[in-house]
């Protein structure tokens, strides 16, 4: 079982805040995410800045794309995104178009990740795999967490089942270092943390603490 990667999500409401956070934590993490909140504010310029700051890192555009997959993927890929997210309710043609476009620009590095929110089925998940998409993001929504939802056994079971099906599964949504141990023994691909890193007093130290916690439960 490989050690899970650490991804930081930059969900700032302004470009400067996102860039400042990226500069302080970018070198501590494996993957840098242009977060949905910031993309909606400033557009894919954020992706372009991240790519120029971190030419060697994997950059994700968390567009949660629902339609026009080919155009949205191309726009983000030319600015430097390796991976882009599609919402699970997008149609298969949207996902296929996004995958084709991102691969045309980024080559083998280009991937689409399906963001799992709300209702979805394992039959749909099989269709995503059949369409060539093998990354899924298991997400506890920010609003659901604020409304009192917590991480638990039900989430673990879904994550495990998706992994068994053949997905590389990332996990996200209000993660703290304490949440990670819940996934001990599970072949998580990437832990994605936003506020747990960027809103810490010392974001770089917080990122290191996430990595140390991951290393406690997953050997290399
Ligand atoms: C919200 C997102 C966030 O990027 C993701 O949930 C990580 O942020 P946080 O750790 O602050 O919840 O995609 O839709
Ligand atoms: Mg995100």
mmCIF file of C-alpha atoms and ligand atoms in Angstrom:
data_model
loop_
_atom_site.group_PDB
_atom_site.id
_atom_site.type_symbol
_atom_site.label_atom_id
_atom_site.label_comp_id
_atom_site.label_asym_id
_atom_site.label_seq_id
_atom_site.Cartn_x
_atom_site.Cartn_y
_atom_site.Cartn_z
ATOM 1 C CA UNK A 1 0.000 0.000 0.000
ATOM 2 C CA UNK A 2 1.564 3.307 -1.075
ATOM 3 C CA UNK A 3 1.689 6.218 1.346
ATOM 4 C CA UNK A 4 -1.145 8.671 0.575
ATOM 5 C CA UNK A 5 -0.181 11.983 -1.004
ATOM 6 C CA UNK A 6 -1.009 15.327 0.607
ATOM 7 C CA UNK A 7 -2.875 17.968 -1.407
ATOM 8 C CA UNK A 8 -3.527 21.522 -0.272
ATOM 9 C CA UNK A 9 -6.755 23.179 -1.455
ATOM 10 C CA UNK A 10 -6.555 26.935 -1.977
ATOM 11 C CA UNK A 11 -10.129 28.080 -1.440
ATOM 12 C CA UNK A 12 -9.393 31.733 -0.853
ATOM 13 C CA UNK A 13 -11.764 34.447 -2.006
ATOM 14 C CA UNK A 14 -8.942 36.495 -3.469
ATOM 15 C CA UNK A 15 -5.987 35.712 -5.713
ATOM 16 C CA UNK A 16 -3.409 37.278 -3.406
ATOM 17 C CA UNK A 17 -4.507 35.176 -0.435
ATOM 18 C CA UNK A 18 -4.289 32.005 -2.514
ATOM 19 C CA UNK A 19 -0.844 32.884 -3.841
ATOM 20 C CA UNK A 20 0.463 33.777 -0.403
ATOM 21 C CA UNK A 21 -0.728 30.419 0.945
ATOM 22 C CA UNK A 22 0.710 28.585 -2.067
ATOM 23 C CA UNK A 23 4.108 30.158 -1.539
ATOM 24 C CA UNK A 24 4.143 29.188 2.133
ATOM 25 C CA UNK A 25 2.988 25.566 1.763
ATOM 26 C CA UNK A 26 3.507 24.581 -1.873
ATOM 27 C CA UNK A 27 6.900 22.994 -1.258
ATOM 28 C CA UNK A 28 5.566 20.954 1.670
ATOM 29 C CA UNK A 29 2.812 19.153 -0.257
ATOM 30 C CA UNK A 30 2.602 16.772 -3.200
ATOM 31 C CA UNK A 31 -0.338 18.327 -5.040
ATOM 32 C CA UNK A 32 -1.610 21.928 -5.183
ATOM 33 C CA UNK A 33 -5.282 22.620 -5.820
ATOM 34 C CA UNK A 34 -6.741 25.728 -7.356
ATOM 35 C CA UNK A 35 -9.868 25.577 -5.187
ATOM 36 C CA UNK A 36 -13.418 25.998 -6.425
ATOM 37 C CA UNK A 37 -14.035 29.095 -4.330
ATOM 38 C CA UNK A 38 -11.035 30.910 -5.757
ATOM 39 C CA UNK A 39 -11.582 29.695 -9.342
ATOM 40 C CA UNK A 40 -15.116 31.097 -9.204
ATOM 41 C CA UNK A 41 -13.707 34.430 -8.057
ATOM 42 C CA UNK A 42 -10.691 34.867 -10.315
ATOM 43 C CA UNK A 43 -10.904 32.196 -13.010
ATOM 44 C CA UNK A 44 -8.112 29.986 -14.298
ATOM 45 C CA UNK A 45 -5.541 32.754 -13.908
ATOM 46 C CA UNK A 46 -5.006 31.096 -10.524
ATOM 47 C CA UNK A 47 -3.947 27.890 -12.282
ATOM 48 C CA UNK A 48 -1.496 29.835 -14.427
ATOM 49 C CA UNK A 49 0.123 31.506 -11.419
ATOM 50 C CA UNK A 50 0.415 28.199 -9.557
ATOM 51 C CA UNK A 51 1.995 26.543 -12.587
ATOM 52 C CA UNK A 52 4.569 29.306 -12.922
ATOM 53 C CA UNK A 53 5.412 29.129 -9.199
ATOM 54 C CA UNK A 54 5.581 25.322 -9.103
ATOM 55 C CA UNK A 55 6.627 23.999 -12.527
ATOM 56 C CA UNK A 56 7.255 20.459 -11.187
ATOM 57 C CA UNK A 57 4.183 19.977 -8.983
ATOM 58 C CA UNK A 58 0.885 18.370 -9.868
ATOM 59 C CA UNK A 59 -1.695 21.158 -10.127
ATOM 60 C CA UNK A 60 -5.442 20.468 -9.881
ATOM 61 C CA UNK A 61 -8.224 22.738 -11.090
ATOM 62 C CA UNK A 62 -11.155 21.956 -8.793
ATOM 63 C CA UNK A 63 -13.748 23.190 -11.256
ATOM 64 C CA UNK A 64 -16.424 20.632 -10.260
ATOM 65 C CA UNK A 65 -17.298 20.884 -13.947
ATOM 66 C CA UNK A 66 -20.880 19.937 -14.810
ATOM 67 C CA UNK A 67 -21.020 20.687 -18.544
ATOM 68 C CA UNK A 68 -18.886 21.828 -21.487
ATOM 69 C CA UNK A 69 -16.216 19.432 -20.226
ATOM 70 C CA UNK A 70 -13.985 19.712 -23.285
ATOM 71 C CA UNK A 71 -13.835 23.512 -23.224
ATOM 72 C CA UNK A 72 -13.393 23.843 -19.475
ATOM 73 C CA UNK A 73 -10.677 21.167 -19.418
ATOM 74 C CA UNK A 74 -8.819 22.731 -22.340
ATOM 75 C CA UNK A 75 -8.969 26.199 -20.766
ATOM 76 C CA UNK A 76 -7.515 24.933 -17.501
ATOM 77 C CA UNK A 77 -5.010 22.550 -19.076
ATOM 78 C CA UNK A 78 -3.422 25.227 -21.275
ATOM 79 C CA UNK A 79 -2.905 27.292 -18.133
ATOM 80 C CA UNK A 80 -1.156 24.381 -16.460
ATOM 81 C CA UNK A 81 -3.675 22.084 -14.750
ATOM 82 C CA UNK A 82 -2.733 18.388 -14.797
ATOM 83 C CA UNK A 83 -5.951 17.230 -13.177
ATOM 84 C CA UNK A 84 -9.456 18.685 -13.256
ATOM 85 C CA UNK A 85 -12.575 17.711 -11.325
ATOM 86 C CA UNK A 86 -16.021 16.933 -12.733
ATOM 87 C CA UNK A 87 -19.061 16.731 -10.494
ATOM 88 C CA UNK A 88 -20.494 13.196 -10.291
ATOM 89 C CA UNK A 89 -23.807 14.326 -11.800
ATOM 90 C CA UNK A 90 -22.115 15.394 -15.055
ATOM 91 C CA UNK A 91 -22.985 13.195 -18.010
ATOM 92 C CA UNK A 92 -20.581 10.593 -19.344
ATOM 93 C CA UNK A 93 -20.114 12.625 -22.593
ATOM 94 C CA UNK A 94 -19.070 15.632 -20.482
ATOM 95 C CA UNK A 95 -16.539 13.546 -18.568
ATOM 96 C CA UNK A 96 -15.207 11.894 -21.721
ATOM 97 C CA UNK A 97 -14.828 15.262 -23.460
ATOM 98 C CA UNK A 98 -12.991 16.652 -20.437
ATOM 99 C CA UNK A 99 -10.648 13.651 -20.324
ATOM 100 C CA UNK A 100 -9.874 13.897 -24.038
ATOM 101 C CA UNK A 101 -9.139 17.630 -23.817
ATOM 102 C CA UNK A 102 -6.926 17.449 -20.743
ATOM 103 C CA UNK A 103 -4.916 14.570 -22.235
ATOM 104 C CA UNK A 104 -4.507 16.459 -25.518
ATOM 105 C CA UNK A 105 -2.761 19.261 -23.642
ATOM 106 C CA UNK A 106 -1.077 17.517 -20.684
ATOM 107 C CA UNK A 107 -0.414 14.080 -22.201
ATOM 108 C CA UNK A 108 -0.363 11.095 -19.840
ATOM 109 C CA UNK A 109 -0.300 13.423 -16.814
ATOM 110 C CA UNK A 110 -3.741 14.747 -17.693
ATOM 111 C CA UNK A 111 -6.530 13.197 -15.615
ATOM 112 C CA UNK A 112 -10.120 13.829 -14.655
ATOM 113 C CA UNK A 113 -11.290 13.245 -11.098
ATOM 114 C CA UNK A 114 -14.945 12.620 -10.279
ATOM 115 C CA UNK A 115 -16.126 14.607 -7.266
ATOM 116 C CA UNK A 116 -18.631 12.605 -5.263
ATOM 117 C CA UNK A 117 -21.382 14.652 -3.696
ATOM 118 C CA UNK A 118 -24.971 13.784 -2.846
ATOM 119 C CA UNK A 119 -26.527 10.881 -4.695
ATOM 120 C CA UNK A 120 -24.492 8.611 -6.947
ATOM 121 C CA UNK A 121 -24.480 4.880 -7.542
ATOM 122 C CA UNK A 122 -21.877 2.157 -8.011
ATOM 123 C CA UNK A 123 -23.391 1.560 -11.468
ATOM 124 C CA UNK A 124 -22.454 5.140 -12.387
ATOM 125 C CA UNK A 125 -19.025 4.578 -10.853
ATOM 126 C CA UNK A 126 -18.511 1.609 -13.176
ATOM 127 C CA UNK A 127 -19.466 3.839 -16.129
ATOM 128 C CA UNK A 128 -16.784 6.364 -15.086
ATOM 129 C CA UNK A 129 -14.211 3.574 -14.999
ATOM 130 C CA UNK A 130 -15.409 2.332 -18.389
ATOM 131 C CA UNK A 131 -14.966 5.904 -19.721
ATOM 132 C CA UNK A 132 -11.303 5.813 -18.651
ATOM 133 C CA UNK A 133 -11.657 7.825 -15.436
ATOM 134 C CA UNK A 134 -9.988 6.127 -12.506
ATOM 135 C CA UNK A 135 -9.754 8.905 -9.923
ATOM 136 C CA UNK A 136 -12.595 9.716 -7.545
ATOM 137 C CA UNK A 137 -12.757 12.214 -4.708
ATOM 138 C CA UNK A 138 -14.825 11.176 -1.737
ATOM 139 C CA UNK A 139 -16.086 14.452 -0.352
ATOM 140 C CA UNK A 140 -17.842 15.476 2.829
ATOM 141 C CA UNK A 141 -19.373 18.768 1.840
ATOM 142 C CA UNK A 142 -18.408 21.826 3.827
ATOM 143 C CA UNK A 143 -22.068 22.653 4.340
ATOM 144 C CA UNK A 144 -22.940 19.124 5.483
ATOM 145 C CA UNK A 145 -20.090 19.233 8.010
ATOM 146 C CA UNK A 146 -21.287 22.635 9.229
ATOM 147 C CA UNK A 147 -24.766 21.127 9.606
ATOM 148 C CA UNK A 148 -23.330 18.499 11.967
ATOM 149 C CA UNK A 149 -22.280 15.624 9.653
ATOM 150 C CA UNK A 150 -19.132 13.760 10.742
ATOM 151 C CA UNK A 151 -16.672 11.311 9.181
ATOM 152 C CA UNK A 152 -17.459 7.717 10.080
ATOM 153 C CA UNK A 153 -17.840 4.046 9.168
ATOM 154 C CA UNK A 154 -20.336 4.785 6.361
ATOM 155 C CA UNK A 155 -17.698 6.902 4.592
ATOM 156 C CA UNK A 156 -14.968 4.313 5.092
ATOM 157 C CA UNK A 157 -17.126 1.603 3.547
ATOM 158 C CA UNK A 158 -17.827 3.663 0.430
ATOM 159 C CA UNK A 159 -14.162 4.610 0.061
ATOM 160 C CA UNK A 160 -13.121 0.944 0.406
ATOM 161 C CA UNK A 161 -15.688 -0.213 -2.136
ATOM 162 C CA UNK A 162 -14.523 2.394 -4.685
ATOM 163 C CA UNK A 163 -10.918 1.294 -4.179
ATOM 164 C CA UNK A 164 -11.951 -2.338 -4.699
ATOM 165 C CA UNK A 165 -13.605 -1.298 -7.957
ATOM 166 C CA UNK A 166 -10.272 0.086 -9.174
ATOM 167 C CA UNK A 167 -10.415 3.805 -8.350
ATOM 168 C CA UNK A 168 -7.600 5.850 -6.857
ATOM 169 C CA UNK A 169 -9.651 7.586 -4.183
ATOM 170 C CA UNK A 170 -8.854 10.948 -2.616
ATOM 171 C CA UNK A 171 -10.578 11.978 0.591
ATOM 172 C CA UNK A 172 -11.535 15.511 1.576
ATOM 173 C CA UNK A 173 -13.829 17.768 3.536
ATOM 174 C CA UNK A 174 -12.860 19.505 6.770
ATOM 175 C CA UNK A 175 -9.917 17.164 7.384
ATOM 176 C CA UNK A 176 -7.740 17.661 10.425
ATOM 177 C CA UNK A 177 -4.731 15.630 11.494
ATOM 178 C CA UNK A 178 -7.056 13.779 13.904
ATOM 179 C CA UNK A 179 -9.332 12.590 11.076
ATOM 180 C CA UNK A 180 -6.591 10.732 9.217
ATOM 181 C CA UNK A 181 -6.270 7.771 11.584
ATOM 182 C CA UNK A 182 -9.846 6.761 10.744
ATOM 183 C CA UNK A 183 -8.512 5.670 7.335
ATOM 184 C CA UNK A 184 -5.651 3.539 8.728
ATOM 185 C CA UNK A 185 -5.286 0.379 6.629
ATOM 186 C CA UNK A 186 -7.208 1.907 3.707
ATOM 187 C CA UNK A 187 -5.379 2.522 0.426
ATOM 188 C CA UNK A 188 -6.264 6.250 0.193
ATOM 189 C CA UNK A 189 -4.605 7.918 -2.810
ATOM 190 C CA UNK A 190 -4.517 11.524 -1.534
ATOM 191 C CA UNK A 191 -5.701 13.431 1.502
ATOM 192 C CA UNK A 192 -6.903 16.883 0.476
ATOM 193 C CA UNK A 193 -6.823 19.553 3.175
ATOM 194 C CA UNK A 194 -7.843 23.171 2.787
ATOM 195 C CA UNK A 195 -8.627 25.161 5.896
ATOM 196 C CA UNK A 196 -6.791 22.657 8.125
ATOM 197 C CA UNK A 197 -3.591 23.913 6.485
ATOM 198 C CA UNK A 198 -4.268 27.364 5.082
ATOM 199 C CA UNK A 199 -6.044 28.745 8.159
ATOM 200 C CA UNK A 200 -3.459 27.405 10.613
ATOM 201 C CA UNK A 201 -1.266 29.938 12.390
ATOM 202 C CA UNK A 202 1.731 28.400 10.603
ATOM 203 C CA UNK A 203 0.467 26.758 7.374
ATOM 204 C CA UNK A 204 3.838 25.187 6.488
ATOM 205 C CA UNK A 205 4.055 23.602 9.938
ATOM 206 C CA UNK A 206 0.447 22.401 9.621
ATOM 207 C CA UNK A 207 1.276 20.754 6.281
ATOM 208 C CA UNK A 208 4.278 19.036 7.868
ATOM 209 C CA UNK A 209 2.059 17.788 10.686
ATOM 210 C CA UNK A 210 -0.369 16.301 8.143
ATOM 211 C CA UNK A 211 2.570 14.546 6.459
ATOM 212 C CA UNK A 212 3.884 13.253 9.783
ATOM 213 C CA UNK A 213 0.451 11.904 10.663
ATOM 214 C CA UNK A 214 0.189 10.179 7.283
ATOM 215 C CA UNK A 215 3.663 8.661 7.795
ATOM 216 C CA UNK A 216 2.551 7.272 11.192
ATOM 217 C CA UNK A 217 -0.124 5.088 9.634
ATOM 218 C CA UNK A 218 1.163 4.407 6.099
ATOM 219 C CA UNK A 219 4.713 3.191 5.532
ATOM 220 C CA UNK A 220 6.420 4.160 2.264
HETATM 221 C C1 LIG B 1 -14.978 22.220 -1.120
HETATM 222 C C2 LIG B 1 -13.646 21.773 -1.580
HETATM 223 C C3 LIG B 1 -12.458 21.976 -0.685
HETATM 224 O O1 LIG B 1 -11.364 22.305 -1.465
HETATM 225 C C4 LIG B 1 -12.163 20.729 0.137
HETATM 226 O O2 LIG B 1 -13.286 20.399 0.919
HETATM 227 C C5 LIG B 1 -10.955 20.939 1.044
HETATM 228 O O3 LIG B 1 -11.167 22.037 1.871
HETATM 229 P P1 LIG B 1 -11.433 21.955 3.451
HETATM 230 O O4 LIG B 1 -10.349 21.047 4.030
HETATM 231 O O5 LIG B 1 -11.302 23.360 3.917
HETATM 232 O O6 LIG B 1 -12.801 21.341 3.640
HETATM 233 O O7 LIG B 1 -13.478 21.274 -2.683
HETATM 234 O O8 LIG B 1 -15.952 21.927 -2.047
HETATM 235 MG MG1 LIG B 2 -11.603 21.679 -3.478
#
